Each structure stands twice: as C-alpha cells, then as structure tokens.
mmCIF file of C-alpha atoms and ligand atoms in Angstrom:
data_model
loop_
_atom_site.group_PDB
_atom_site.id
_atom_site.type_symbol
_atom_site.label_atom_id
_atom_site.label_comp_id
_atom_site.label_asym_id
_atom_site.label_seq_id
_atom_site.Cartn_x
_atom_site.Cartn_y
_atom_site.Cartn_z
ATOM 1 C CA MET A 376 86.137 111.806 105.120
ATOM 2 C CA ASN A 377 88.145 108.626 105.641
ATOM 3 C CA ASN A 378 87.539 105.818 102.940
ATOM 4 C CA ILE A 379 90.266 103.680 103.988
ATOM 5 C CA LEU A 380 91.948 100.964 101.671
ATOM 6 C CA PHE A 381 94.022 98.353 104.079
ATOM 7 C CA ILE A 382 96.382 96.213 102.185
ATOM 8 C CA HIS A 383 98.215 93.405 104.317
ATOM 9 C CA ALA A 384 100.708 91.006 102.936
ATOM 10 C CA SER A 385 101.673 88.791 105.668
ATOM 11 C CA PRO A 386 101.438 84.797 105.241
ATOM 12 C CA HIS A 387 100.471 85.004 109.020
ATOM 13 C CA GLY A 388 97.513 86.761 108.085
ATOM 14 C CA LYS A 389 95.731 87.951 111.340
ATOM 15 C CA TYR A 390 98.140 86.553 113.470
ATOM 16 C CA ALA A 391 100.846 88.705 112.185
ATOM 17 C CA LEU A 392 101.938 91.725 114.519
ATOM 18 C CA GLY A 393 101.781 94.264 111.790
ATOM 19 C CA TYR A 394 97.976 92.928 111.251
ATOM 20 C CA ARG A 395 97.187 93.534 114.813
ATOM 21 C CA LEU A 396 99.062 96.857 115.068
ATOM 22 C CA ALA A 397 96.846 97.951 111.785
ATOM 23 C CA GLN A 398 93.449 96.775 113.921
ATOM 24 C CA LYS A 399 94.441 98.757 116.559
ATOM 25 C CA ILE A 400 94.799 101.870 114.156
ATOM 26 C CA LEU A 401 91.408 101.091 112.641
ATOM 27 C CA THR A 402 89.760 100.504 115.720
ATOM 28 C CA GLU A 403 91.415 103.157 118.043
ATOM 29 C CA GLY A 404 92.889 105.486 115.470
ATOM 30 C CA THR A 405 92.520 109.221 115.394
ATOM 31 C CA PHE A 406 90.538 109.255 112.087
ATOM 32 C CA SER A 407 87.165 108.724 111.736
ATOM 33 C CA ARG A 408 85.973 106.119 109.197
ATOM 34 C CA VAL A 409 83.441 106.291 106.540
ATOM 35 C CA SER A 410 84.349 103.060 104.931
ATOM 36 C CA LEU A 411 86.882 100.168 104.839
ATOM 37 C CA VAL A 412 87.974 98.047 102.024
ATOM 38 C CA GLU A 413 90.283 95.301 103.157
ATOM 39 C CA ARG A 414 92.739 93.362 100.814
ATOM 40 C CA ASP A 415 94.335 90.438 102.353
ATOM 41 C CA LEU A 416 96.799 89.424 99.525
ATOM 42 C CA LEU A 417 97.613 86.126 100.917
ATOM 43 C CA ALA A 418 94.259 84.905 101.878
ATOM 44 C CA ALA A 419 92.658 85.920 98.357
ATOM 45 C CA PRO A 420 95.948 85.764 95.981
ATOM 46 C CA LEU A 421 95.705 87.888 93.019
ATOM 47 C CA SER A 422 96.284 86.323 89.480
ATOM 48 C CA PRO A 423 99.880 85.824 88.245
ATOM 49 C CA LEU A 424 100.583 88.310 85.324
ATOM 50 C CA THR A 425 99.448 86.941 82.172
ATOM 51 C CA HIS A 426 100.740 87.400 78.591
ATOM 52 C CA ARG A 427 97.540 88.943 77.766
ATOM 53 C CA TYR A 428 98.015 91.385 80.616
ATOM 54 C CA ALA A 429 101.727 92.348 79.664
ATOM 55 C CA SER A 430 100.659 92.821 75.905
ATOM 56 C CA ALA A 431 97.691 95.040 77.132
ATOM 57 C CA LEU A 432 99.960 97.247 78.843
ATOM 58 C CA ALA A 433 102.431 97.352 76.088
ATOM 59 C CA SER A 434 99.426 98.332 73.577
ATOM 60 C CA HIS A 435 98.945 102.046 72.920
ATOM 61 C CA ASN A 436 95.736 101.396 71.310
ATOM 62 C CA ILE A 437 93.545 100.490 74.558
ATOM 63 C CA GLY A 438 92.166 103.962 74.499
ATOM 64 C CA ASP A 439 89.033 104.024 77.071
ATOM 65 C CA ARG A 440 88.259 100.377 76.007
ATOM 66 C CA ILE A 441 89.177 98.147 79.129
ATOM 67 C CA ASP A 442 90.541 94.802 78.030
ATOM 68 C CA ALA A 443 89.519 91.751 80.007
ATOM 69 C CA ALA A 444 93.118 91.175 80.750
ATOM 70 C CA LEU A 445 92.866 94.283 82.800
ATOM 71 C CA THR A 446 89.773 93.597 84.713
ATOM 72 C CA GLU A 447 91.365 92.659 87.997
ATOM 73 C CA SER A 448 94.021 95.391 87.873
ATOM 74 C CA GLU A 449 91.069 97.806 87.077
ATOM 75 C CA GLN A 450 89.209 96.499 90.297
ATOM 76 C CA LEU A 451 92.580 97.063 92.283
ATOM 77 C CA ILE A 452 93.137 100.486 90.965
ATOM 78 C CA SER A 453 89.548 101.535 91.420
ATOM 79 C CA GLU A 454 89.923 100.751 95.225
ATOM 80 C CA LEU A 455 92.908 103.121 95.306
ATOM 81 C CA GLU A 456 91.164 105.708 93.579
ATOM 82 C CA GLN A 457 87.943 105.380 95.815
ATOM 83 C CA SER A 458 90.001 105.785 99.004
ATOM 84 C CA ASP A 459 91.427 108.806 100.707
ATOM 85 C CA ARG A 460 93.704 106.910 103.245
ATOM 86 C CA LEU A 461 96.026 104.070 102.608
ATOM 87 C CA LEU A 462 97.357 101.690 105.295
ATOM 88 C CA ILE A 463 99.672 98.838 104.269
ATOM 89 C CA ALA A 464 100.862 96.091 106.816
ATOM 90 C CA THR A 465 103.820 94.187 105.247
ATOM 91 C CA PRO A 466 106.497 91.874 106.384
ATOM 92 C CA MET A 467 110.209 92.394 105.052
ATOM 93 C CA HIS A 468 110.933 89.278 102.891
ATOM 94 C CA ASN A 469 114.797 89.150 101.738
ATOM 95 C CA PHE A 470 115.525 92.905 102.276
ATOM 96 C CA SER A 471 112.435 93.978 100.272
ATOM 97 C CA VAL A 472 108.635 93.769 99.834
ATOM 98 C CA PRO A 473 106.962 90.152 99.932
ATOM 99 C CA ALA A 474 106.070 88.660 96.421
ATOM 100 C CA ALA A 475 102.322 89.094 97.089
ATOM 101 C CA LEU A 476 102.594 92.772 97.715
ATOM 102 C CA LYS A 477 104.926 92.877 94.505
ATOM 103 C CA LEU A 478 102.225 91.565 92.416
ATOM 104 C CA TRP A 479 99.825 93.994 93.642
ATOM 105 C CA ILE A 480 102.246 96.603 92.731
ATOM 106 C CA ASP A 481 102.440 95.269 89.231
ATOM 107 C CA HIS A 482 98.700 95.201 89.054
ATOM 108 C CA VAL A 483 98.287 98.942 89.948
ATOM 109 C CA VAL A 484 101.279 100.612 88.514
ATOM 110 C CA ARG A 485 100.121 100.975 84.981
ATOM 111 C CA VAL A 486 101.519 103.189 82.185
ATOM 112 C CA ASN A 487 98.743 105.855 81.046
ATOM 113 C CA ARG A 488 96.569 104.582 83.851
ATOM 114 C CA THR A 489 98.200 105.331 87.211
ATOM 115 C CA PHE A 490 101.093 107.340 85.732
ATOM 116 C CA ILE A 491 102.283 108.780 82.577
ATOM 117 C CA ALA A 492 105.864 108.723 81.362
ATOM 118 C CA SER A 493 107.016 112.148 80.058
ATOM 119 C CA ALA A 494 110.480 113.946 79.289
ATOM 120 C CA GLU A 495 110.535 114.969 83.090
ATOM 121 C CA GLY A 496 109.952 111.523 84.229
ATOM 122 C CA LYS A 497 106.891 109.433 85.372
ATOM 123 C CA GLN A 498 104.197 111.486 86.837
ATOM 124 C CA GLY A 499 101.547 109.938 88.842
ATOM 125 C CA LEU A 500 97.676 110.075 88.102
ATOM 126 C CA LEU A 501 96.194 109.196 91.390
ATOM 127 C CA HIS A 502 95.453 111.625 94.278
ATOM 128 C CA ASP A 503 97.837 111.878 97.034
ATOM 129 C CA ARG A 504 96.512 110.694 100.491
ATOM 130 C CA PRO A 505 98.044 109.805 104.071
ATOM 131 C CA THR A 506 99.688 106.459 103.823
ATOM 132 C CA THR A 507 100.850 104.844 106.804
ATOM 133 C CA VAL A 508 103.168 101.700 105.959
ATOM 134 C CA LEU A 509 103.593 99.218 109.082
ATOM 135 C CA VAL A 510 106.792 97.000 108.193
ATOM 136 C CA SER A 511 107.291 93.733 110.280
ATOM 137 C CA ALA A 512 110.893 92.523 110.147
ATOM 138 C CA GLY A 513 112.594 89.545 111.990
ATOM 139 C CA GLY A 514 115.932 91.527 112.102
ATOM 140 C CA MET A 515 116.647 95.406 112.787
ATOM 141 C CA LEU A 516 116.141 98.053 110.113
ATOM 142 C CA GLN A 517 116.991 100.908 112.233
ATOM 143 C CA GLY A 518 119.523 101.518 115.154
ATOM 144 C CA ASP A 519 123.250 100.433 115.516
ATOM 145 C CA ASN A 520 123.647 97.477 113.189
ATOM 146 C CA PRO A 521 120.683 97.846 110.606
ATOM 147 C CA GLN A 522 120.510 95.404 107.826
ATOM 148 C CA PRO A 523 120.001 96.618 104.402
ATOM 149 C CA ASP A 524 116.523 97.927 103.411
ATOM 150 C CA PHE A 525 115.348 98.117 99.990
ATOM 151 C CA LEU A 526 111.845 97.832 101.061
ATOM 152 C CA THR A 527 111.405 101.343 102.256
ATOM 153 C CA PRO A 528 112.978 103.094 99.315
ATOM 154 C CA TYR A 529 111.443 100.889 96.783
ATOM 155 C CA LEU A 530 107.925 101.146 98.385
ATOM 156 C CA THR A 531 108.334 104.881 98.560
ATOM 157 C CA LEU A 532 109.419 105.253 94.867
ATOM 158 C CA ILE A 533 106.763 103.132 93.392
ATOM 159 C CA LEU A 534 103.880 104.877 95.411
ATOM 160 C CA ASN A 535 105.334 108.179 94.424
ATOM 161 C CA THR A 536 105.421 107.063 90.845
ATOM 162 C CA ILE A 537 101.541 106.765 91.152
ATOM 163 C CA GLY A 538 100.982 110.060 92.949
ATOM 164 C CA ILE A 539 100.947 109.093 96.522
ATOM 165 C CA GLN A 540 103.815 111.091 98.039
ATOM 166 C CA ASN A 541 102.425 111.636 101.839
ATOM 167 C CA ILE A 542 103.859 108.190 103.320
ATOM 168 C CA HIS A 543 104.926 107.319 106.938
ATOM 169 C CA PHE A 544 106.906 104.103 107.603
ATOM 170 C CA VAL A 545 106.591 102.519 111.149
ATOM 171 C CA TYR A 546 108.701 99.428 111.746
ATOM 172 C CA LEU A 547 108.230 96.345 113.884
ATOM 173 C CA GLN A 548 111.606 95.138 114.070
ATOM 174 C CA GLY A 549 113.672 92.747 115.797
ATOM 175 C CA LEU A 550 110.788 90.379 115.952
ATOM 176 C CA ALA A 551 113.113 87.243 115.629
ATOM 177 C CA PHE A 552 114.594 88.053 118.918
ATOM 178 C CA GLY A 553 111.886 86.511 121.415
ATOM 179 C CA GLU A 554 109.216 87.999 123.569
ATOM 180 C CA PRO A 555 111.137 90.768 125.080
ATOM 181 C CA ALA A 556 112.097 92.073 121.804
ATOM 182 C CA ILE A 557 108.593 91.693 120.383
ATOM 183 C CA ALA A 558 106.990 93.637 123.307
ATOM 184 C CA ASN A 559 109.815 96.444 122.928
ATOM 185 C CA ALA A 560 108.795 96.443 118.949
ATOM 186 C CA TRP A 561 105.303 97.078 119.768
ATOM 187 C CA ASN A 562 105.727 99.642 122.251
ATOM 188 C CA GLN A 563 108.230 101.493 119.965
ATOM 189 C CA ALA A 564 105.766 101.254 117.014
ATOM 190 C CA GLN A 565 102.998 102.393 119.070
ATOM 191 C CA ALA A 566 105.038 105.432 120.280
ATOM 192 C CA ALA A 567 105.857 106.290 116.529
ATOM 193 C CA LEU A 568 102.322 106.039 115.526
ATOM 194 C CA THR A 569 101.572 108.413 118.338
ATOM 195 C CA ARG A 570 104.011 110.841 117.446
ATOM 196 C CA ALA A 571 102.478 110.793 113.929
ATOM 197 C CA GLY A 572 99.213 111.442 115.286
ATOM 198 C CA VAL A 573 97.621 108.238 114.006
ATOM 199 C CA LEU A 574 97.157 106.991 117.557
ATOM 200 C CA THR A 575 96.372 108.855 120.806
ATOM 201 C CA ASN A 576 97.657 106.437 123.665
ATOM 202 C CA GLU A 577 101.351 105.593 123.582
ATOM 203 C CA ILE A 578 100.775 102.532 125.825
ATOM 204 C CA PRO A 579 97.750 100.437 125.996
HETATM 205 C C1 FMN B 1197 110.660 84.548 102.920
HETATM 206 C C2 FMN B 1197 111.211 85.099 104.145
HETATM 207 C C3 FMN B 1197 112.090 86.140 103.984
HETATM 208 C C4 FMN B 1197 112.507 86.991 105.106
HETATM 209 N N1 FMN B 1197 113.376 87.929 105.028
HETATM 210 C C5 FMN B 1197 113.701 88.824 105.974
HETATM 211 C C6 FMN B 1197 114.868 89.846 105.844
HETATM 212 O O1 FMN B 1197 115.310 89.900 104.737
HETATM 213 N N2 FMN B 1197 115.083 90.363 106.968
HETATM 214 C C7 FMN B 1197 114.234 90.696 108.150
HETATM 215 O O2 FMN B 1197 114.396 91.117 108.953
HETATM 216 N N3 FMN B 1197 113.298 89.498 108.219
HETATM 217 C C8 FMN B 1197 113.069 88.570 107.249
HETATM 218 N N4 FMN B 1197 112.029 87.664 107.447
HETATM 219 C C9 FMN B 1197 111.371 87.623 108.639
HETATM 220 C C10 FMN B 1197 110.130 88.134 108.619
HETATM 221 O O3 FMN B 1197 110.244 89.502 108.356
HETATM 222 C C11 FMN B 1197 109.565 88.180 110.151
HETATM 223 O O4 FMN B 1197 109.288 87.022 110.456
HETATM 224 C C12 FMN B 1197 108.530 89.279 110.244
HETATM 225 O O5 FMN B 1197 108.004 89.080 111.915
HETATM 226 C C13 FMN B 1197 107.144 88.809 109.577
HETATM 227 O O6 FMN B 1197 106.233 89.939 109.943
HETATM 228 P P1 FMN B 1197 104.735 89.212 109.821
HETATM 229 O O7 FMN B 1197 104.489 88.619 111.126
HETATM 230 O O8 FMN B 1197 103.936 90.610 109.666
HETATM 231 O O9 FMN B 1197 104.496 88.370 108.576
HETATM 232 C C14 FMN B 1197 111.693 86.692 106.295
HETATM 233 C C15 FMN B 1197 110.868 85.978 106.595
HETATM 234 C C16 FMN B 1197 110.354 85.134 105.352
HETATM 235 C C17 FMN B 1197 109.341 84.035 105.555
#
C-alpha cells in the first residue's frame, strides 16, 4: 500500500529541479501508488501561526476537543496519518530549511498530538514510514569543500520527534555552477535514488 504525501517547498514551483526529480519518482518509481496528496507550500501558503494557535498548544485542557485555531494543523497532521510514504522536495535556504517548510513543521509538530514529552525525552506518536527528502542547493553539501548543512540534521531530528525514523536524503547540489554542474547533480541524484531502490534506471 502506498498512500503518498508529497510536500514541496521551492519558490520555483514546478520548474524546480527537486520538483522534477520528485515527479520522476512518482511516475517511474519502484513503488506502486494507491493515492497521492500533494502540498505545494509556496503555491498554497499555510497560515502564519496566530496567538490563538500558540495559546491552544500551551493549553493542557484541549482533550479531544479540536479548537478552531487547530483546524489547519489537524488537516496537515491527518495528511501525515493517512499516508504511508513521505516525499519532500526542498531547497536549502541559508543553510537550513526554507521558511515555508518550517511553517509546515510548526503546524504538524504538536505536543500531545504528534509527540509526547516524557522523562526519557520526546516520543513520536505517528507511525514510521519510508521517507525520501530531495534537497536542492546552489552550493555543495558533500565532497571536498562542503558548506555547513543545518538542514539535514534539523529535518532528521524534527521528523524523528514525531515518529518518522526511516529517512533517506538525496542531494541535488552545486546547482549555481551552470549547466554541466546541474546535469551532473541530476545524474548523481538519480544514481543515489537507484542505489536506494527508489528508481530502477540510473540514466534515462
Ligand atoms: C533565500 C535563499 C537562500 C539560499 N541559501 C542557500 C544556501 O544556504 N546554500 C546553498 O547552497 N544555496 C542556497 N540558495 C540557493 C538555492 O538552494 C538553489 O538556488 C537551489 O537550486 C534552489 O532549489 P529549487 O530550484 O528547488 O528551489 C539559496 C536561495 C535562496 C532563494
């Protein structure tokens, strides 16, 4: 069963290389698809966090009642609950996740809803699922002279916090260095996805 949730967070939308690679996975990938929910965080921006939302999160008395301030958060969490495979295509912005993806995180990482805080630390409440993260970057993230990368450890930790442990990162890097570098990044990313068993053909 593959109910896929596809999150993308590039201001370039469907022209982003990460988006195009995600489409290749969705159309030619090794997993059969039952359903697809697509969230374009730039084309359909999420609401900024409000005072009511922050207050609702701080309240210990919500119980089973869903406050109206949590409606959008509930919708996003429900999309996670109903999916069993997660695909995220995101650019690196200023060494970390772009603001649109951070806002999605702030809507779905909720105490007593997607994680609980205990003496042993935070424990995720969502089921684990295979998760592929496609990261696009103008500079290099791996190799001889990589830039600092706060995106990978941060996104890993935050997904772990809500219960998602099975995460595989694939990098489209060096995209600011012109056409040969872009072609190389595309081929390297496809090779990584092939090694991971997500794609079957290394070179189209
Ligand atoms: C606001 C902003 C910040 C950026 N910061 C970084 C960065 O820290 N490191 C990097 O390698 N590229 C950075 N870039 C370049 C993007 O990561 C690069 O253009 C990438 O190809 C965008 O991928 P996309 O086409 O999927 O949006 C930044 C771009 C923008 C717009």
